[in-house]
Short mmCIF file of C-alpha atoms and ligand atoms in Angstrom, two decimals:
data_model
loop_
_atom_site.label_atom_id
_atom_site.label_comp_id
_atom_site.label_asym_id
_atom_site.label_seq_id
_atom_site.Cartn_x
_atom_site.Cartn_y
_atom_site.Cartn_z
CA UNK A 440 16.37 -18.75 4.40
CA UNK A 441 15.13 -18.74 7.96
CA UNK A 442 11.60 -20.37 8.46
CA UNK A 443 9.30 -18.99 10.90
CA UNK A 444 6.52 -21.40 10.74
CA UNK A 445 4.82 -20.94 14.14
CA UNK A 446 4.27 -17.21 13.92
CA UNK A 447 3.49 -17.52 10.15
CA UNK A 448 0.77 -20.12 10.88
CA UNK A 449 -0.88 -17.93 13.63
CA UNK A 450 -0.72 -14.85 11.42
CA UNK A 451 -1.91 -16.54 8.33
CA UNK A 452 -4.88 -17.95 10.27
CA UNK A 453 -5.90 -14.40 10.84
CA UNK A 454 -5.15 -13.21 7.47
CA UNK A 455 -6.19 -15.91 5.07
CA UNK A 456 -9.46 -17.25 6.28
CA UNK A 457 -12.67 -16.02 4.70
CA UNK A 458 -12.87 -13.00 6.97
CA UNK A 459 -16.60 -12.69 6.73
CA UNK A 460 -17.14 -16.25 7.68
CA UNK A 461 -15.68 -15.22 11.11
CA UNK A 462 -18.43 -12.61 11.75
CA UNK A 463 -21.08 -14.11 13.90
CA UNK A 464 -24.41 -14.12 12.10
CA UNK A 465 -26.10 -12.31 14.89
CA UNK A 466 -23.64 -9.59 15.01
CA UNK A 467 -24.63 -6.10 14.04
CA UNK A 468 -22.72 -3.92 11.65
CA UNK A 469 -22.25 -0.22 11.95
CA UNK A 470 -22.97 1.54 8.75
CA UNK A 471 -19.57 3.27 8.63
CA UNK A 472 -20.95 6.69 7.37
CA UNK A 473 -23.79 7.55 5.08
CA UNK A 474 -26.42 5.24 3.98
CA UNK A 475 -26.54 4.41 0.24
CA UNK A 476 -29.67 6.63 -0.25
CA UNK A 477 -27.90 9.66 1.23
CA UNK A 478 -24.97 9.19 -1.19
CA UNK A 479 -27.32 8.81 -4.11
CA UNK A 480 -28.92 12.11 -3.10
CA UNK A 481 -25.51 13.89 -3.23
CA UNK A 482 -25.09 13.06 -6.90
CA UNK A 483 -21.33 13.17 -6.80
CA UNK A 484 -19.76 13.21 -10.25
CA UNK A 485 -16.36 13.31 -11.94
CA UNK A 486 -16.95 17.02 -12.39
CA UNK A 487 -17.16 17.46 -8.64
CA UNK A 488 -13.34 16.69 -8.45
CA UNK A 489 -10.84 19.31 -9.64
CA UNK A 490 -10.34 19.14 -13.42
CA UNK A 491 -6.57 18.04 -13.20
CA UNK A 492 -7.40 15.47 -10.51
CA UNK A 493 -5.50 12.21 -11.47
CA UNK A 494 -7.91 9.15 -11.38
CA UNK A 495 -6.03 5.91 -11.83
CA UNK A 496 -5.56 2.31 -10.97
CA UNK A 497 -2.54 0.59 -9.31
CA UNK A 498 -0.50 -2.59 -9.17
CA UNK A 499 3.04 -3.63 -8.04
CA UNK A 500 5.71 -5.63 -9.68
CA UNK A 501 5.76 -8.87 -7.76
CA UNK A 502 2.00 -8.97 -7.59
CA UNK A 503 1.46 -8.91 -11.34
CA UNK A 504 4.59 -9.36 -13.40
CA UNK A 505 5.53 -13.03 -13.09
CA UNK A 506 8.50 -13.99 -15.32
CA UNK A 507 10.40 -14.40 -12.10
CA UNK A 508 13.64 -15.58 -13.81
CA UNK A 509 13.33 -14.38 -17.31
CA UNK A 510 15.68 -11.98 -19.28
CA UNK A 511 18.24 -11.67 -16.58
CA UNK A 512 16.07 -11.01 -13.50
CA UNK A 513 17.44 -12.49 -10.29
CA UNK A 514 15.59 -14.03 -7.43
CA UNK A 515 13.98 -11.50 -5.15
CA UNK A 516 13.38 -11.82 -1.33
CA UNK A 517 9.80 -12.73 -2.20
CA UNK A 518 10.71 -15.36 -4.77
CA UNK A 519 12.93 -17.05 -2.29
CA UNK A 520 10.54 -16.71 0.63
CA UNK A 521 7.53 -18.09 -1.35
CA UNK A 522 9.46 -20.96 -2.82
CA UNK A 523 10.56 -21.94 0.60
CA UNK A 524 7.63 -21.48 2.92
CA UNK A 525 4.87 -21.31 0.30
CA UNK A 526 2.95 -18.04 0.58
CA UNK A 527 -0.67 -18.17 -0.28
CA UNK A 528 -3.30 -20.54 1.19
CA UNK A 529 -2.23 -23.25 -1.24
CA UNK A 530 1.48 -22.36 -1.20
CA UNK A 531 1.13 -20.12 -4.26
CA UNK A 532 3.84 -17.76 -5.27
CA UNK A 533 4.32 -14.85 -7.70
CA UNK A 534 6.41 -16.92 -10.31
CA UNK A 535 3.64 -16.26 -12.95
CA UNK A 536 1.26 -14.04 -11.07
CA UNK A 537 -0.84 -12.15 -13.88
CA UNK A 538 1.94 -12.73 -16.34
CA UNK A 539 1.93 -9.08 -16.92
CA UNK A 540 5.61 -9.16 -18.09
CA UNK A 541 4.27 -10.76 -21.29
CA UNK A 542 0.78 -9.35 -21.35
CA UNK A 543 1.56 -5.66 -20.51
CA UNK A 544 0.55 -4.34 -23.91
CA UNK A 545 -3.04 -5.66 -23.69
CA UNK A 546 -3.08 -4.66 -20.05
CA UNK A 547 -2.28 -1.15 -21.08
CA UNK A 548 -5.26 -1.30 -23.49
CA UNK A 549 -7.39 -2.30 -20.51
CA UNK A 550 -6.08 0.59 -18.44
CA UNK A 551 -6.91 2.90 -21.29
CA UNK A 552 -10.36 1.61 -21.67
CA UNK A 553 -11.18 2.39 -18.01
CA UNK A 554 -10.76 6.00 -18.98
CA UNK A 555 -8.14 6.69 -16.20
CA UNK A 556 -5.43 9.28 -16.55
CA UNK A 557 -2.78 7.53 -14.44
CA UNK A 558 -1.32 4.11 -13.68
CA UNK A 559 0.62 3.39 -10.55
CA UNK A 560 3.11 0.45 -10.86
CA UNK A 561 6.33 -0.50 -9.20
CA UNK A 562 9.75 -1.39 -10.49
CA UNK A 563 11.15 -4.79 -9.73
CA UNK A 564 14.55 -4.11 -8.25
CA UNK A 565 15.91 -7.46 -9.10
CA UNK A 566 14.73 -7.10 -12.71
CA UNK A 567 16.73 -3.94 -13.42
CA UNK A 568 19.57 -4.42 -10.92
CA UNK A 569 19.69 -8.16 -10.32
CA UNK A 570 22.72 -7.85 -8.06
CA UNK A 571 21.95 -4.47 -6.59
CA UNK A 572 25.05 -2.27 -6.68
CA UNK A 573 27.29 -5.30 -6.94
CA UNK A 574 26.46 -5.95 -10.64
CA UNK A 575 25.46 -4.40 -13.93
CA UNK A 576 22.17 -2.80 -15.01
CA UNK A 577 20.01 -5.32 -16.72
CA UNK A 578 19.26 -3.77 -20.13
CA UNK A 579 16.29 -6.08 -20.69
CA UNK A 580 14.64 -4.90 -17.39
CA UNK A 581 15.16 -1.29 -18.39
CA UNK A 582 13.61 -1.96 -21.71
CA UNK A 583 10.59 -3.61 -20.15
CA UNK A 584 9.81 -0.51 -18.12
CA UNK A 585 10.59 1.78 -20.99
CA UNK A 586 8.01 -0.03 -23.04
CA UNK A 587 5.42 0.26 -20.31
CA UNK A 588 6.00 3.98 -19.83
CA UNK A 589 6.12 4.75 -23.58
CA UNK A 590 2.89 2.90 -24.25
CA UNK A 591 1.11 4.47 -21.26
CA UNK A 592 2.14 7.99 -22.53
CA UNK A 593 1.05 7.14 -26.13
CA UNK A 594 -2.45 6.53 -24.63
CA UNK A 595 -2.38 9.73 -22.54
CA UNK A 596 -1.80 7.96 -19.20
CA UNK A 597 0.62 9.32 -16.53
CA UNK A 598 3.16 6.75 -15.23
CA UNK A 599 3.11 7.02 -11.52
CA UNK A 600 6.07 4.98 -10.40
CA UNK A 601 6.82 3.28 -7.01
CA UNK A 602 10.67 2.68 -6.82
CA UNK A 603 10.33 -0.01 -4.16
CA UNK A 604 7.30 -2.00 -3.28
CA UNK A 605 8.44 -4.77 -0.81
CA UNK A 606 10.63 -6.72 -3.28
CA UNK A 607 14.39 -6.56 -3.68
CA UNK A 608 17.23 -8.79 -4.82
CA UNK A 609 17.76 -11.67 -2.45
CA UNK A 610 21.58 -11.08 -2.78
CA UNK A 611 21.20 -7.97 -0.69
CA UNK A 612 19.62 -10.05 2.09
CA UNK A 613 22.33 -12.70 1.91
CA UNK A 614 25.28 -10.35 1.65
CA UNK A 615 24.44 -7.92 4.46
CA UNK A 616 20.98 -8.35 5.92
CA UNK A 617 19.27 -5.79 3.59
CA UNK A 618 17.23 -3.23 5.43
CA UNK A 619 18.67 -4.01 8.79
CA UNK A 620 22.07 -2.68 7.48
CA UNK A 621 22.73 0.85 6.65
CA UNK A 622 24.40 -0.34 3.43
CA UNK A 623 20.86 -0.73 2.05
CA UNK A 624 20.61 3.04 1.90
CA UNK A 625 23.29 3.28 -0.66
CA UNK A 626 21.82 0.34 -2.61
CA UNK A 627 18.49 2.03 -2.70
CA UNK A 628 19.98 5.36 -3.82
CA UNK A 629 21.70 3.50 -6.60
CA UNK A 630 18.40 1.92 -7.72
CA UNK A 631 16.64 5.27 -7.52
CA UNK A 632 19.30 7.00 -9.55
CA UNK A 633 19.06 4.33 -12.32
CA UNK A 634 15.32 4.97 -12.41
CA UNK A 635 15.64 8.78 -12.58
CA UNK A 636 18.33 8.51 -15.35
CA UNK A 637 16.50 6.04 -17.41
CA UNK A 638 12.83 6.89 -16.96
CA UNK A 639 12.82 10.45 -15.38
CA UNK A 640 12.47 12.21 -18.81
CA UNK A 641 8.93 10.70 -18.97
CA UNK A 642 7.97 9.80 -15.40
CA UNK A 643 6.71 12.93 -13.52
CA UNK A 644 5.46 11.26 -10.39
CA UNK A 645 7.77 9.18 -8.15
CA UNK A 646 7.27 7.49 -4.81
CA UNK A 647 10.27 6.03 -3.12
CA UNK A 648 9.00 3.36 -0.81
CA UNK A 649 5.64 1.71 -0.34
CA UNK A 650 4.30 1.48 3.12
CA UNK A 651 7.39 1.39 5.29
CA UNK A 652 5.38 1.12 8.50
CA UNK A 653 3.63 -2.01 7.34
CA UNK A 654 6.73 -3.53 5.87
CA UNK A 655 8.82 -3.02 8.98
CA UNK A 656 6.11 -4.54 11.37
CA UNK A 657 5.28 -7.43 9.13
CA UNK A 658 8.95 -8.39 8.23
CA UNK A 659 10.67 -7.54 11.59
CA UNK A 660 8.01 -7.42 14.32
CA UNK A 661 5.48 -10.22 13.35
CA UNK A 662 8.01 -11.99 11.07
CA UNK A 663 5.51 -12.95 8.50
CA UNK A 664 7.05 -11.18 5.48
CA UNK A 665 10.57 -12.02 4.47
CA UNK A 666 13.20 -12.13 6.05
CA UNK A 667 10.95 -13.50 8.92
CA UNK A 668 12.51 -11.76 11.95
CA UNK A 669 10.63 -11.63 15.22
CA UNK A 670 10.85 -12.63 18.81
CA UNK A 671 8.36 -13.58 21.56
CA UNK A 672 5.54 -12.62 22.25
CA UNK A 673 5.12 -11.62 18.58
CA UNK A 674 6.36 -14.91 17.23
CA UNK A 675 8.80 -17.55 17.42
CA UNK A 676 11.38 -16.80 14.66
CA UNK A 677 14.85 -18.13 14.25
CA UNK A 678 16.25 -14.63 14.40
CA UNK A 679 15.12 -11.16 15.30
CA UNK A 680 14.10 -8.70 18.05
CA UNK A 681 10.53 -7.48 17.53
CA UNK A 682 10.96 -4.64 20.05
CA UNK A 683 14.01 -3.05 18.39
CA UNK A 684 14.71 -4.30 14.81
CA UNK A 685 11.67 -2.45 13.31
CA UNK A 686 13.13 0.78 14.51
CA UNK A 687 16.46 0.22 12.87
CA UNK A 688 14.84 -0.89 9.68
CA UNK A 689 12.59 2.11 9.58
CA UNK A 690 15.50 4.53 10.18
CA UNK A 691 17.36 2.93 7.19
CA UNK A 692 14.27 3.30 5.11
CA UNK A 693 13.73 6.91 6.03
CA UNK A 694 17.44 7.72 5.29
CA UNK A 695 17.29 5.77 2.04
CA UNK A 696 14.28 7.73 1.05
CA UNK A 697 15.88 11.09 2.17
CA UNK A 698 19.07 10.50 0.20
CA UNK A 699 17.23 9.42 -3.02
CA UNK A 700 14.85 12.44 -2.69
CA UNK A 701 17.82 14.77 -2.19
CA UNK A 702 19.46 13.53 -5.26
CA UNK A 703 16.26 13.93 -7.30
CA UNK A 704 15.67 17.33 -5.92
CA UNK A 705 19.23 18.60 -6.62
CA UNK A 706 20.09 16.87 -9.87
CA UNK A 707 17.03 15.56 -11.64
CA UNK A 708 14.11 17.65 -10.74
CA UNK A 709 15.58 20.82 -12.10
CA UNK A 710 15.93 19.37 -15.60
CA UNK A 711 13.08 16.67 -15.47
CA UNK A 712 10.52 18.76 -13.61
CA UNK A 713 8.72 15.95 -11.72
CA UNK A 714 7.78 15.38 -8.13
CA UNK A 715 8.63 12.87 -5.40
CA UNK A 716 6.86 11.43 -2.36
CA UNK A 717 6.41 8.35 -0.22
CA UNK A 718 3.52 6.06 0.25
CA UNK A 719 2.19 5.55 3.75
CA UNK A 720 -0.26 2.90 4.99
CA UNK A 721 -2.85 5.04 6.82
CA UNK A 722 -5.52 3.24 8.73
CA UNK A 723 -8.02 5.48 10.56
CA UNK A 724 -8.04 4.83 14.42
CA UNK A 725 -10.98 5.85 16.43
CA UNK A 726 -11.22 5.47 20.30
CA UNK A 727 -12.90 2.37 21.47
CA UNK A 728 -14.62 4.27 24.20
CA UNK A 729 -14.92 7.98 24.95
CA UNK A 730 -12.40 7.65 27.83
CA UNK A 731 -9.45 10.01 27.74
CA UNK A 732 -7.12 6.95 27.68
CA UNK A 733 -8.64 5.52 24.58
CA UNK A 734 -8.72 8.96 22.90
CA UNK A 735 -4.97 9.19 23.60
CA UNK A 736 -4.56 5.60 22.40
CA UNK A 737 -6.11 6.41 19.00
CA UNK A 738 -3.88 9.36 18.59
CA UNK A 739 -0.87 7.36 19.50
CA UNK A 740 -1.71 4.62 16.99
CA UNK A 741 -1.91 7.35 14.23
CA UNK A 742 1.34 8.85 15.30
CA UNK A 743 3.20 5.54 15.29
CA UNK A 744 1.87 4.41 11.93
CA UNK A 745 1.73 7.67 10.01
CA UNK A 746 3.73 10.25 12.01
CA UNK A 747 6.69 7.96 12.49
CA UNK A 748 7.17 8.16 8.72
CA UNK A 749 5.97 11.56 7.80
CA UNK A 750 7.15 13.67 10.72
CA UNK A 751 10.84 12.92 9.91
CA UNK A 752 10.33 13.55 6.20
CA UNK A 753 8.62 16.79 6.64
CA UNK A 754 9.75 18.21 10.01
CA UNK A 755 13.07 16.49 10.41
CA UNK A 756 12.67 14.19 13.38
CA UNK A 757 10.39 11.57 15.03
CA UNK A 758 7.27 12.85 16.66
CA UNK A 759 7.59 13.58 20.40
CA UNK A 760 4.44 11.65 21.14
CA UNK A 761 6.03 8.51 19.86
CA UNK A 762 9.43 9.12 21.42
CA UNK A 763 7.67 9.28 24.76
CA UNK A 764 6.98 5.53 24.56
CA UNK A 765 9.94 4.35 22.49
CA UNK A 766 12.56 6.86 23.53
CA UNK A 767 15.41 4.68 24.79
CA UNK A 768 15.14 2.14 22.05
CA UNK A 769 15.07 4.67 19.14
CA UNK A 770 18.21 5.07 16.90
CA UNK A 771 18.17 8.77 16.35
CA UNK A 772 19.07 11.01 13.55
CA UNK A 773 22.30 13.25 13.60
CA UNK A 774 22.02 16.89 12.59
CA UNK A 775 23.23 16.12 9.12
CA UNK A 776 20.75 13.35 8.67
CA UNK A 777 17.91 15.48 9.90
CA UNK A 778 18.89 17.94 7.18
CA UNK A 779 18.77 15.20 4.52
CA UNK A 780 15.43 13.97 5.49
CA UNK A 781 13.62 17.20 6.33
CA UNK A 782 11.29 18.57 3.59
CA UNK A 783 12.18 15.58 1.45
CA UNK A 784 8.71 14.97 0.06
CA UNK A 785 6.65 17.01 -2.44
CA UNK A 786 3.49 15.07 -1.74
CA UNK A 787 2.17 12.38 0.53
CA UNK A 788 0.89 9.03 -0.91
CA UNK A 789 -1.99 7.69 1.24
CA UNK A 790 -3.04 4.00 1.10
CA UNK A 791 -6.26 3.89 3.01
CA UNK A 792 -8.54 0.98 3.24
CA UNK A 793 -10.19 0.87 6.64
CA UNK A 794 -10.93 2.16 10.07
CA UNK A 795 -10.42 0.24 13.38
CA UNK A 796 -11.01 0.96 17.13
CA UNK A 797 -8.06 1.67 19.33
CA UNK A 798 -7.94 0.69 23.04
CA UNK A 799 -5.48 1.88 25.64
CA UNK A 800 -3.14 -0.73 27.13
CA UNK A 801 -1.27 1.31 29.56
CA UNK A 802 -4.02 0.79 32.12
CA UNK A 803 -6.07 -2.13 31.06
CA UNK A 804 -5.82 -5.78 30.19
CA UNK A 805 -4.59 -6.44 26.63
CA UNK A 806 -2.87 -9.04 24.60
CA UNK A 807 0.94 -9.42 25.41
CA UNK A 808 1.85 -7.93 22.10
CA UNK A 809 -0.34 -4.84 22.53
CA UNK A 810 1.33 -4.20 25.89
CA UNK A 811 4.75 -3.53 24.17
CA UNK A 812 6.13 -0.07 23.55
CA UNK A 813 6.72 -0.86 19.84
CA UNK A 814 2.86 -1.22 19.62
CA UNK A 815 2.47 2.02 21.47
CA UNK A 816 0.55 0.21 24.18
CA UNK A 817 -2.48 0.13 21.93
CA UNK A 818 -4.68 -2.82 21.01
CA UNK A 819 -6.95 -2.55 17.93
CA UNK A 820 -10.29 -4.24 17.30
CA UNK A 821 -12.98 -3.98 14.72
CA UNK A 822 -15.65 -4.58 17.32
CA UNK A 823 -17.23 -2.26 19.80
CA UNK A 824 -19.81 -3.93 22.26
CA UNK A 825 -20.02 -6.82 19.73
CA UNK A 826 -20.83 -4.53 16.87
CA UNK A 827 -18.55 -4.66 13.78
CA UNK A 828 -17.36 -1.16 12.82
CA UNK A 829 -18.30 -1.74 9.15
CA UNK A 830 -19.15 -4.56 6.72
CA UNK A 831 -16.41 -7.14 6.48
CA UNK A 832 -14.31 -7.78 3.35
CA UNK A 833 -11.94 -10.49 2.21
CA UNK A 834 -9.36 -9.48 4.74
CA UNK A 835 -9.81 -9.87 8.40
CA UNK A 836 -9.94 -6.35 10.04
CA UNK A 837 -10.46 -4.53 6.72
CA UNK A 838 -13.97 -3.33 7.34
CA UNK A 839 -15.86 -0.89 5.15
CA UNK A 840 -15.92 2.54 6.85
CA UNK A 841 -16.28 5.15 4.15
CA UNK A 842 -16.25 8.10 6.46
CA UNK A 843 -12.79 7.09 7.52
CA UNK A 844 -11.52 8.43 4.08
CA UNK A 845 -12.61 11.99 4.98
CA UNK A 846 -11.35 11.69 8.55
CA UNK A 847 -7.92 10.33 7.66
CA UNK A 848 -7.39 12.98 4.87
CA UNK A 849 -8.38 15.77 7.32
CA UNK A 850 -6.02 14.33 9.99
CA UNK A 851 -3.13 14.36 7.67
CA UNK A 852 -4.07 17.65 6.24
CA UNK A 853 -4.01 19.22 9.67
CA UNK A 854 -0.73 17.63 10.80
CA UNK A 855 1.11 18.37 7.70
CA UNK A 856 -0.28 21.71 6.82
CA UNK A 857 -2.18 20.61 3.76
CA UNK A 858 0.73 19.14 2.00
CA UNK A 859 -0.37 17.80 -1.54
CA UNK A 860 -1.80 14.28 -1.14
CA UNK A 861 -2.70 11.39 -3.47
CA UNK A 862 -4.75 8.47 -2.47
CA UNK A 863 -2.38 5.96 -3.85
CA UNK A 864 -4.43 2.99 -2.90
CA UNK A 865 -8.01 2.34 -1.92
CA UNK A 866 -9.82 -0.98 -2.63
CA UNK A 867 -12.18 -3.70 -1.72
CA UNK A 868 -11.25 -7.39 -1.51
CA UNK A 869 -13.95 -10.01 -2.27
CA UNK A 870 -15.05 -11.70 0.90
CA UNK A 871 -15.98 -14.83 -1.04
CA UNK A 872 -12.44 -16.11 -1.30
CA UNK A 873 -13.63 -19.63 -1.97
CA UNK A 874 -16.12 -18.36 -4.54
CA UNK A 875 -15.56 -20.09 -7.85
CA UNK A 876 -18.65 -18.95 -9.74
CA UNK A 877 -17.11 -16.36 -12.02
CA UNK A 878 -20.47 -14.61 -12.60
CA UNK A 879 -20.70 -13.69 -8.90
CA UNK A 880 -17.14 -12.40 -8.99
CA UNK A 881 -17.84 -10.27 -12.10
CA UNK A 882 -21.06 -8.76 -10.51
CA UNK A 883 -19.06 -7.00 -7.79
CA UNK A 884 -21.78 -4.63 -6.59
CA UNK A 885 -20.06 -4.39 -3.19
CA UNK A 886 -16.80 -3.01 -4.68
CA UNK A 887 -18.75 -0.47 -6.61
CA UNK A 888 -20.49 0.57 -3.53
CA UNK A 889 -17.17 0.64 -1.57
CA UNK A 890 -15.52 2.93 -4.06
CA UNK A 891 -18.58 5.25 -4.54
CA UNK A 892 -18.90 5.75 -0.76
CA UNK A 893 -15.18 6.34 -0.11
CA UNK A 894 -14.99 8.65 -3.09
CA UNK A 895 -18.04 10.61 -1.79
CA UNK A 896 -16.14 11.13 1.48
CA UNK A 897 -12.99 12.09 -0.42
CA UNK A 898 -15.04 14.60 -2.34
CA UNK A 899 -16.30 16.02 0.89
CA UNK A 900 -12.77 16.53 2.31
CA UNK A 901 -11.59 18.21 -0.99
CA UNK A 902 -14.61 20.54 -0.86
CA UNK A 903 -13.51 21.35 2.74
CA UNK A 904 -10.01 22.44 1.45
CA UNK A 905 -7.91 19.24 1.41
CA UNK A 906 -5.35 19.40 -1.27
CA UNK A 907 -5.75 15.89 -2.66
CA UNK A 908 -4.64 15.52 -6.27
CA UNK A 909 -5.43 11.97 -7.26
CA UNK A 910 -7.05 8.64 -6.42
CA UNK A 911 -5.93 5.23 -7.45
CA UNK A 912 -8.04 2.10 -7.20
CA UNK A 913 -6.38 -0.96 -5.81
CA UNK A 914 -6.17 -2.83 -7.98
CA UNK A 915 -6.23 -2.67 -11.71
CA UNK A 916 -6.76 -6.54 -11.84
CA UNK A 917 -6.90 -9.43 -9.38
CA UNK A 918 -3.36 -10.30 -8.45
CA UNK A 919 -0.99 -12.00 -6.03
CA UNK A 920 -2.05 -10.69 -2.59
CA UNK A 921 1.09 -11.54 -0.51
CA UNK A 922 0.19 -13.84 2.28
CA UNK A 923 -3.33 -14.43 0.82
CA UNK A 924 -1.90 -15.61 -2.47
CA UNK A 925 -4.64 -15.60 -5.19
CA UNK A 926 -7.44 -16.27 -2.69
CA UNK A 927 -8.29 -12.63 -2.21
CA UNK A 928 -9.37 -10.48 -5.16
CA UNK A 929 -9.07 -6.70 -5.33
CA UNK A 930 -9.36 -6.12 -9.13
CA UNK A 931 -11.45 -4.12 -11.44
CA UNK A 932 -10.63 -6.94 -13.87
CA UNK A 933 -11.25 -10.46 -13.02
CA UNK A 934 -8.14 -12.62 -13.81
CA UNK A 935 -8.53 -16.38 -14.40
CA UNK A 936 -5.10 -17.60 -13.23
CA UNK A 937 -5.34 -20.81 -15.31
CA UNK A 938 -5.75 -19.13 -18.63
CA UNK A 939 -4.64 -15.58 -17.83
CA UNK A 940 -7.86 -14.34 -19.30
CA UNK A 941 -9.04 -10.99 -17.95
CA UNK A 942 -12.66 -9.93 -17.82
CA UNK A 943 -13.99 -6.54 -16.74
CA UNK A 944 -16.06 -6.70 -13.59
CA UNK A 945 -19.06 -4.49 -13.05
CA UNK A 946 -16.66 -2.18 -11.09
CA UNK A 947 -14.62 -1.66 -14.27
CA UNK A 948 -17.75 -0.52 -16.12
CA UNK A 949 -18.77 1.71 -13.23
CA UNK A 950 -15.40 3.30 -13.06
CA UNK A 951 -15.34 4.03 -16.78
CA UNK A 952 -18.88 5.43 -16.66
CA UNK A 953 -18.01 7.75 -13.79
CA UNK A 954 -14.80 8.97 -15.42
CA UNK A 955 -15.77 9.19 -19.14
CA UNK A 956 -19.60 9.86 -18.96
CA UNK A 957 -19.63 11.80 -15.76
CA UNK A 958 -22.34 9.59 -14.29
CA UNK A 959 -23.25 9.93 -10.59
CA UNK A 960 -20.98 7.81 -8.37
CA UNK A 961 -24.09 5.80 -7.45
CA UNK A 962 -26.11 5.11 -10.42
CA UNK A 963 -26.43 1.42 -10.63
CA UNK A 964 -28.70 1.57 -13.70
CA UNK A 965 -25.99 3.12 -15.75
CA UNK A 966 -23.77 0.15 -15.66
CA UNK A 967 -26.01 -2.80 -14.80
C1 NOJ B 2133 -1.19 -2.34 0.31
C2 NOJ B 2133 -0.10 -2.87 -0.57
O1 NOJ B 2133 0.62 -1.77 -1.02
C3 NOJ B 2133 -0.51 -3.74 -1.71
O2 NOJ B 2133 0.59 -4.35 -2.15
C4 NOJ B 2133 -1.64 -4.74 -1.32
O3 NOJ B 2133 -1.89 -5.61 -2.20
C5 NOJ B 2133 -2.76 -3.89 -0.76
N1 NOJ B 2133 -2.40 -3.07 0.36
C6 NOJ B 2133 -4.02 -4.76 -0.26
O4 NOJ B 2133 -3.65 -5.54 0.81
#
């Protein structure tokens, strides 16, 4: 395991601290869209969304399961990473997390009591294939997910399954360098096939990989996720090349997706009848100023974050706007590979949380990292003239900008000819990361407001014709938030990590009222 303490420390500082504590008291905050009163006046209800629209809640394996070495599971890259460098603020890890591995049955009751029709969760690769393609399938792992799937279906809840959400068996890293090596493509296809074979009779919604753009940049450019690869000026890792490795990793991920999706489309979809997509992290970028250069910078940022994944999977190649900057460094696709990846998704999974300003760096002073091709010569900031783009949350840079939801959906709708979309994640992290008074945590008015406002703008984009088919709250319950450990809470359910007790927050009651009783999105009296 290679340690990368310096860049980790710098990055953690930005990521972990109580983000709102950084905001100067005197600073102004833009409203990020409608004012609450205007939303109230719209009276958006469940019935304003299409009848078959899938409302759900989401989680991921490493963040909730725990049981990190039980019943044949092997160590994952995250187990090894967190045991060695310590991940959260207090060196926490996901060894126990929400102990969902043991508590899944009562958790499914909780999901059911929210009134949702879908639950998004991910498969722990090291639980079902502890040694990847080098070993046997772990029957206990298959049984665990079978029980989850069966119990969800019994309660009328669609399983919406992510095959890979950041965690994989450490053996694949140790043997051949995981995603840096094209061998990982075959390992991923093997995992996907085991999933289709064992679960595909009941799972009708698959996504292959969660947030490839974020994963490649955190793990191979900033070096803050395992395997901690980076180079100056991004960080001082023991290994890596921040300008190039993310491109190779991304190519392997896109081909892994393409091959798994092809297998699904050719062999499994005809008999199982489901659909398959990918999940993309989609920030909304707006130009810092109205200069042509900043307008171009915002477009470039979108193209490099979203287009770099979706253009190949829909149109068969990287976007020309991105190649213009990265051209000589980019490992390209052969004709045969283009045919594999082209048209390989049935829907787009959108993870959207926030909007940020984009500033051009081709022609102005920027940080050394923003002046690199891999960053598209773009610098991002949540401030314009000292005014924060929206209210702060528990994660630095994740400001509340509800109108961004409509804008990002419309941007993706236009670029990809209104391909079906699901909002696979949208959520609010409590800014009071050091807050210990449970009653304050439970009375999460800001989370309710966040979801109500973002949903209002989502409803608007749907009314304007966007083919959005579902919305998942991140997250079902407070969980292990990667580098922030347990210090940041996104859940509809509060989790006491000492006792594993779950308590519904105000937001859980609000969601249920909205879904089951068709109450207005903003109707505080209904769930106070
Ligand atoms: C996206 C990731 O998919 C999820 O794992 C994470 O917890 C949320 N964003 C919040 O940061």
